[in-house]
């Protein structure tokens, strides 16, 4: 939306649809017609603020955005919260999905199929199934692995060090290496 705001003729034709479904279940999408609403200045302003915050070098702007009125884009705030929860924890260095994977493995969900594909079980929405492999690699092949490498053969198991807090750099996945924490002012 931020991009299209610079093109008034195109922006005037835009419509938004609030889609309440998982995008992986698109078999009936062509027949489904959710209500469409015109894109107003409120939506453009919220989208622009979100895009500027997302592009910032550190996440402070995203945290600040949470205190703003984002009701013009109803799903923006929950998705922004989910995204911020993936920043590394101060105590463990892991994001929400990595922590949830360790929780599930610790409870006996050691089959990678359930870790990758049962999104209801994971209760996290930022990463797709393919990205979970990178996250597991980070948990298994870091300097202080939290998982045994048996997960490569379709099972995962928490190793001895996985029962206590993990240092920030221990299990960082390569694709999340540039995550940064907000600094105190």
PDB file of C-alpha atoms in Angstrom:
ATOM      1  CA  UNK A   1       0.000   0.000   0.000  1.00  0.00           C
ATOM      2  CA  UNK A   2       2.852   2.386   0.781  1.00  0.00           C
ATOM      3  CA  UNK A   3       4.166   1.927  -2.761  1.00  0.00           C
ATOM      4  CA  UNK A   4       0.791   2.472  -4.434  1.00  0.00           C
ATOM      5  CA  UNK A   5       0.106   5.636  -2.431  1.00  0.00           C
ATOM      6  CA  UNK A   6       2.535   7.428  -4.775  1.00  0.00           C
ATOM      7  CA  UNK A   7       0.321   6.520  -7.752  1.00  0.00           C
ATOM      8  CA  UNK A   8      -3.053   8.216  -7.127  1.00  0.00           C
ATOM      9  CA  UNK A   9      -4.772   6.780 -10.217  1.00  0.00           C
ATOM     10  CA  UNK A  10      -3.919   3.211  -9.202  1.00  0.00           C
ATOM     11  CA  UNK A  11      -4.419   3.893  -5.483  1.00  0.00           C
ATOM     12  CA  UNK A  12      -7.971   5.066  -6.183  1.00  0.00           C
ATOM     13  CA  UNK A  13      -8.836   1.645  -7.626  1.00  0.00           C
ATOM     14  CA  UNK A  14      -7.469  -0.441  -4.761  1.00  0.00           C
ATOM     15  CA  UNK A  15      -9.748  -2.539  -2.567  1.00  0.00           C
ATOM     16  CA  UNK A  16      -8.995  -4.457   0.610  1.00  0.00           C
ATOM     17  CA  UNK A  17     -10.493  -7.782   1.595  1.00  0.00           C
ATOM     18  CA  UNK A  18     -10.181  -9.175   5.098  1.00  0.00           C
ATOM     19  CA  UNK A  19      -9.408 -12.820   4.445  1.00  0.00           C
ATOM     20  CA  UNK A  20     -10.042 -15.166   7.362  1.00  0.00           C
ATOM     21  CA  UNK A  21      -8.392 -18.330   6.140  1.00  0.00           C
ATOM     22  CA  UNK A  22      -5.034 -19.973   5.956  1.00  0.00           C
ATOM     23  CA  UNK A  23      -3.478 -19.129   2.620  1.00  0.00           C
ATOM     24  CA  UNK A  24      -2.531 -22.790   2.191  1.00  0.00           C
ATOM     25  CA  UNK A  25      -6.232 -23.685   1.850  1.00  0.00           C
ATOM     26  CA  UNK A  26      -6.911 -21.946  -1.449  1.00  0.00           C
ATOM     27  CA  UNK A  27      -8.887 -24.627  -3.277  1.00  0.00           C
ATOM     28  CA  UNK A  28     -12.169 -22.667  -2.905  1.00  0.00           C
ATOM     29  CA  UNK A  29     -10.645 -19.200  -3.087  1.00  0.00           C
ATOM     30  CA  UNK A  30     -11.877 -18.496  -6.637  1.00  0.00           C
ATOM     31  CA  UNK A  31     -15.524 -18.950  -5.615  1.00  0.00           C
ATOM     32  CA  UNK A  32     -15.238 -17.068  -2.347  1.00  0.00           C
ATOM     33  CA  UNK A  33     -16.085 -13.359  -2.335  1.00  0.00           C
ATOM     34  CA  UNK A  34     -15.336 -11.631   0.964  1.00  0.00           C
ATOM     35  CA  UNK A  35     -16.510  -8.014   1.202  1.00  0.00           C
ATOM     36  CA  UNK A  36     -14.191  -5.479  -0.420  1.00  0.00           C
ATOM     37  CA  UNK A  37     -13.612  -2.012   1.018  1.00  0.00           C
ATOM     38  CA  UNK A  38     -12.024   1.034  -0.566  1.00  0.00           C
ATOM     39  CA  UNK A  39      -8.526   1.914   0.564  1.00  0.00           C
ATOM     40  CA  UNK A  40      -8.676   5.273   2.342  1.00  0.00           C
ATOM     41  CA  UNK A  41      -6.041   7.611   3.661  1.00  0.00           C
ATOM     42  CA  UNK A  42      -6.220   5.795   7.037  1.00  0.00           C
ATOM     43  CA  UNK A  43      -5.112   2.507   5.438  1.00  0.00           C
ATOM     44  CA  UNK A  44      -2.363   4.243   3.473  1.00  0.00           C
ATOM     45  CA  UNK A  45      -1.078   5.984   6.619  1.00  0.00           C
ATOM     46  CA  UNK A  46      -1.065   2.769   8.664  1.00  0.00           C
ATOM     47  CA  UNK A  47       0.636   0.869   5.841  1.00  0.00           C
ATOM     48  CA  UNK A  48       3.258   3.571   5.380  1.00  0.00           C
ATOM     49  CA  UNK A  49       4.034   3.698   9.107  1.00  0.00           C
ATOM     50  CA  UNK A  50       4.319  -0.101   9.205  1.00  0.00           C
ATOM     51  CA  UNK A  51       6.572  -0.245   6.149  1.00  0.00           C
ATOM     52  CA  UNK A  52       8.879   2.478   7.489  1.00  0.00           C
ATOM     53  CA  UNK A  53       9.075   0.747  10.883  1.00  0.00           C
ATOM     54  CA  UNK A  54       9.728  -2.654   9.294  1.00  0.00           C
ATOM     55  CA  UNK A  55      12.545  -1.234   7.153  1.00  0.00           C
ATOM     56  CA  UNK A  56      14.255   0.493  10.094  1.00  0.00           C
ATOM     57  CA  UNK A  57      17.664  -0.921  11.095  1.00  0.00           C
ATOM     58  CA  UNK A  58      16.470  -1.767  14.621  1.00  0.00           C
ATOM     59  CA  UNK A  59      13.051  -2.858  15.931  1.00  0.00           C
ATOM     60  CA  UNK A  60      12.329   0.183  18.133  1.00  0.00           C
ATOM     61  CA  UNK A  61      10.067   1.721  15.492  1.00  0.00           C
ATOM     62  CA  UNK A  62       8.051  -1.512  15.326  1.00  0.00           C
ATOM     63  CA  UNK A  63       7.658  -1.517  19.110  1.00  0.00           C
ATOM     64  CA  UNK A  64       6.589   2.154  18.976  1.00  0.00           C
ATOM     65  CA  UNK A  65       4.047   1.324  16.274  1.00  0.00           C
ATOM     66  CA  UNK A  66       2.231  -1.005  18.692  1.00  0.00           C
ATOM     67  CA  UNK A  67       1.084   2.028  20.709  1.00  0.00           C
ATOM     68  CA  UNK A  68      -0.481   3.658  17.620  1.00  0.00           C
ATOM     69  CA  UNK A  69      -3.998   3.191  16.269  1.00  0.00           C
ATOM     70  CA  UNK A  70      -3.633   0.437  13.662  1.00  0.00           C
ATOM     71  CA  UNK A  71      -7.344  -0.353  13.391  1.00  0.00           C
ATOM     72  CA  UNK A  72      -7.373   0.691   9.717  1.00  0.00           C
ATOM     73  CA  UNK A  73      -5.531  -2.585   9.011  1.00  0.00           C
ATOM     74  CA  UNK A  74      -7.064  -5.032  11.528  1.00  0.00           C
ATOM     75  CA  UNK A  75      -4.486  -7.799  11.116  1.00  0.00           C
ATOM     76  CA  UNK A  76      -1.433  -5.521  11.261  1.00  0.00           C
ATOM     77  CA  UNK A  77      -1.071  -5.372  15.047  1.00  0.00           C
ATOM     78  CA  UNK A  78      -1.317  -9.142  15.703  1.00  0.00           C
ATOM     79  CA  UNK A  79       1.122  -9.893  12.881  1.00  0.00           C
ATOM     80  CA  UNK A  80       3.514  -7.213  14.124  1.00  0.00           C
ATOM     81  CA  UNK A  81       3.408  -8.749  17.617  1.00  0.00           C
ATOM     82  CA  UNK A  82       4.119 -12.190  16.143  1.00  0.00           C
ATOM     83  CA  UNK A  83       7.048 -10.774  14.196  1.00  0.00           C
ATOM     84  CA  UNK A  84       8.518  -9.011  17.238  1.00  0.00           C
ATOM     85  CA  UNK A  85       8.216 -12.204  19.296  1.00  0.00           C
ATOM     86  CA  UNK A  86      10.687 -13.785  16.868  1.00  0.00           C
ATOM     87  CA  UNK A  87      13.420 -11.416  18.029  1.00  0.00           C
ATOM     88  CA  UNK A  88      15.891 -13.225  20.275  1.00  0.00           C
ATOM     89  CA  UNK A  89      14.930 -13.403  23.926  1.00  0.00           C
ATOM     90  CA  UNK A  90      17.233 -11.592  26.330  1.00  0.00           C
ATOM     91  CA  UNK A  91      17.448 -14.718  28.508  1.00  0.00           C
ATOM     92  CA  UNK A  92      17.808 -17.444  25.845  1.00  0.00           C
ATOM     93  CA  UNK A  93      18.744 -15.766  22.583  1.00  0.00           C
ATOM     94  CA  UNK A  94      15.952 -17.663  20.856  1.00  0.00           C
ATOM     95  CA  UNK A  95      12.833 -16.455  19.083  1.00  0.00           C
ATOM     96  CA  UNK A  96       9.282 -17.623  19.773  1.00  0.00           C
ATOM     97  CA  UNK A  97       9.296 -20.349  17.116  1.00  0.00           C
ATOM     98  CA  UNK A  98      12.618 -21.786  18.294  1.00  0.00           C
ATOM     99  CA  UNK A  99      11.397 -21.821  21.900  1.00  0.00           C
ATOM    100  CA  UNK A 100       8.104 -23.419  20.876  1.00  0.00           C
ATOM    101  CA  UNK A 101       9.960 -26.115  18.926  1.00  0.00           C
ATOM    102  CA  UNK A 102      12.070 -26.918  22.001  1.00  0.00           C
ATOM    103  CA  UNK A 103       8.902 -27.024  24.155  1.00  0.00           C
ATOM    104  CA  UNK A 104       7.217 -29.429  21.761  1.00  0.00           C
ATOM    105  CA  UNK A 105      10.282 -31.648  21.477  1.00  0.00           C
ATOM    106  CA  UNK A 106      10.581 -31.658  25.268  1.00  0.00           C
ATOM    107  CA  UNK A 107       6.942 -32.821  25.488  1.00  0.00           C
ATOM    108  CA  UNK A 108       7.574 -35.720  23.138  1.00  0.00           C
ATOM    109  CA  UNK A 109       6.748 -34.264  19.724  1.00  0.00           C
ATOM    110  CA  UNK A 110      10.000 -35.475  18.242  1.00  0.00           C
ATOM    111  CA  UNK A 111       8.772 -36.227  14.716  1.00  0.00           C
ATOM    112  CA  UNK A 112       9.812 -33.457  12.374  1.00  0.00           C
ATOM    113  CA  UNK A 113       6.556 -33.872  10.460  1.00  0.00           C
ATOM    114  CA  UNK A 114       4.573 -32.572  13.436  1.00  0.00           C
ATOM    115  CA  UNK A 115       7.094 -29.790  14.081  1.00  0.00           C
ATOM    116  CA  UNK A 116       7.014 -28.630  10.465  1.00  0.00           C
ATOM    117  CA  UNK A 117       3.422 -29.069   9.371  1.00  0.00           C
ATOM    118  CA  UNK A 118       1.088 -28.850  12.376  1.00  0.00           C
ATOM    119  CA  UNK A 119       0.887 -25.072  12.627  1.00  0.00           C
ATOM    120  CA  UNK A 120      -1.968 -25.318  15.164  1.00  0.00           C
ATOM    121  CA  UNK A 121       0.394 -27.218  17.447  1.00  0.00           C
ATOM    122  CA  UNK A 122       3.240 -24.738  16.919  1.00  0.00           C
ATOM    123  CA  UNK A 123       1.048 -21.702  17.620  1.00  0.00           C
ATOM    124  CA  UNK A 124       3.507 -19.478  15.762  1.00  0.00           C
ATOM    125  CA  UNK A 125       2.863 -18.001  12.324  1.00  0.00           C
ATOM    126  CA  UNK A 126       5.928 -16.172  11.042  1.00  0.00           C
ATOM    127  CA  UNK A 127       7.952 -19.002   9.524  1.00  0.00           C
ATOM    128  CA  UNK A 128       6.770 -21.509   6.934  1.00  0.00           C
ATOM    129  CA  UNK A 129       7.448 -25.231   6.931  1.00  0.00           C
ATOM    130  CA  UNK A 130      10.642 -24.938   4.889  1.00  0.00           C
ATOM    131  CA  UNK A 131      12.108 -22.314   7.219  1.00  0.00           C
ATOM    132  CA  UNK A 132      11.612 -24.607  10.211  1.00  0.00           C
ATOM    133  CA  UNK A 133      14.422 -26.767   8.845  1.00  0.00           C
ATOM    134  CA  UNK A 134      16.807 -23.823   9.136  1.00  0.00           C
ATOM    135  CA  UNK A 135      15.615 -23.172  12.670  1.00  0.00           C
ATOM    136  CA  UNK A 136      16.191 -26.822  13.631  1.00  0.00           C
ATOM    137  CA  UNK A 137      19.647 -26.639  12.039  1.00  0.00           C
ATOM    138  CA  UNK A 138      20.415 -23.656  14.244  1.00  0.00           C
ATOM    139  CA  UNK A 139      19.260 -25.566  17.316  1.00  0.00           C
ATOM    140  CA  UNK A 140      21.231 -28.704  16.386  1.00  0.00           C
ATOM    141  CA  UNK A 141      24.449 -27.400  14.866  1.00  0.00           C
ATOM    142  CA  UNK A 142      25.269 -24.299  16.929  1.00  0.00           C
ATOM    143  CA  UNK A 143      28.328 -24.083  19.209  1.00  0.00           C
ATOM    144  CA  UNK A 144      26.220 -25.453  22.100  1.00  0.00           C
ATOM    145  CA  UNK A 145      23.551 -27.591  20.413  1.00  0.00           C
ATOM    146  CA  UNK A 146      20.153 -27.849  22.058  1.00  0.00           C
ATOM    147  CA  UNK A 147      19.135 -30.826  19.887  1.00  0.00           C
ATOM    148  CA  UNK A 148      20.800 -34.034  18.859  1.00  0.00           C
ATOM    149  CA  UNK A 149      21.368 -34.386  15.144  1.00  0.00           C
ATOM    150  CA  UNK A 150      19.007 -37.365  15.001  1.00  0.00           C
ATOM    151  CA  UNK A 151      16.331 -34.945  13.823  1.00  0.00           C
ATOM    152  CA  UNK A 152      17.945 -35.151  10.370  1.00  0.00           C
ATOM    153  CA  UNK A 153      16.526 -38.695  10.272  1.00  0.00           C
ATOM    154  CA  UNK A 154      13.036 -37.359  11.102  1.00  0.00           C
ATOM    155  CA  UNK A 155      13.214 -37.241  14.911  1.00  0.00           C
ATOM    156  CA  UNK A 156      14.457 -34.573  17.267  1.00  0.00           C
ATOM    157  CA  UNK A 157      15.629 -34.886  20.853  1.00  0.00           C
ATOM    158  CA  UNK A 158      16.763 -32.268  23.342  1.00  0.00           C
ATOM    159  CA  UNK A 159      20.369 -32.849  24.317  1.00  0.00           C
ATOM    160  CA  UNK A 160      21.695 -32.396  27.859  1.00  0.00           C
ATOM    161  CA  UNK A 161      22.359 -28.686  27.512  1.00  0.00           C
ATOM    162  CA  UNK A 162      18.851 -28.104  26.150  1.00  0.00           C
ATOM    163  CA  UNK A 163      17.332 -28.336  29.613  1.00  0.00           C
ATOM    164  CA  UNK A 164      18.734 -25.018  30.810  1.00  0.00           C
ATOM    165  CA  UNK A 165      18.733 -21.531  29.274  1.00  0.00           C
ATOM    166  CA  UNK A 166      20.809 -21.315  26.137  1.00  0.00           C
ATOM    167  CA  UNK A 167      23.299 -18.516  25.575  1.00  0.00           C
ATOM    168  CA  UNK A 168      22.320 -15.944  22.959  1.00  0.00           C
ATOM    169  CA  UNK A 169      24.703 -17.060  20.219  1.00  0.00           C
ATOM    170  CA  UNK A 170      24.453 -20.798  20.818  1.00  0.00           C
ATOM    171  CA  UNK A 171      21.579 -21.799  18.598  1.00  0.00           C
ATOM    172  CA  UNK A 172      21.200 -18.944  16.162  1.00  0.00           C
ATOM    173  CA  UNK A 173      20.003 -19.983  12.756  1.00  0.00           C
ATOM    174  CA  UNK A 174      21.959 -18.467   9.846  1.00  0.00           C
ATOM    175  CA  UNK A 175      18.874 -16.789   8.398  1.00  0.00           C
ATOM    176  CA  UNK A 176      18.167 -15.028  11.697  1.00  0.00           C
ATOM    177  CA  UNK A 177      21.741 -13.944  12.426  1.00  0.00           C
ATOM    178  CA  UNK A 178      20.940 -10.278  11.943  1.00  0.00           C
ATOM    179  CA  UNK A 179      18.157 -10.130  14.513  1.00  0.00           C
ATOM    180  CA  UNK A 180      18.697  -7.284  16.942  1.00  0.00           C
ATOM    181  CA  UNK A 181      17.271  -6.364  20.311  1.00  0.00           C
ATOM    182  CA  UNK A 182      15.930  -2.950  21.230  1.00  0.00           C
ATOM    183  CA  UNK A 183      18.375  -0.866  23.212  1.00  0.00           C
ATOM    184  CA  UNK A 184      17.530   1.023  26.366  1.00  0.00           C
ATOM    185  CA  UNK A 185      17.369   4.776  25.969  1.00  0.00           C
TER     186      UNK A 185
END
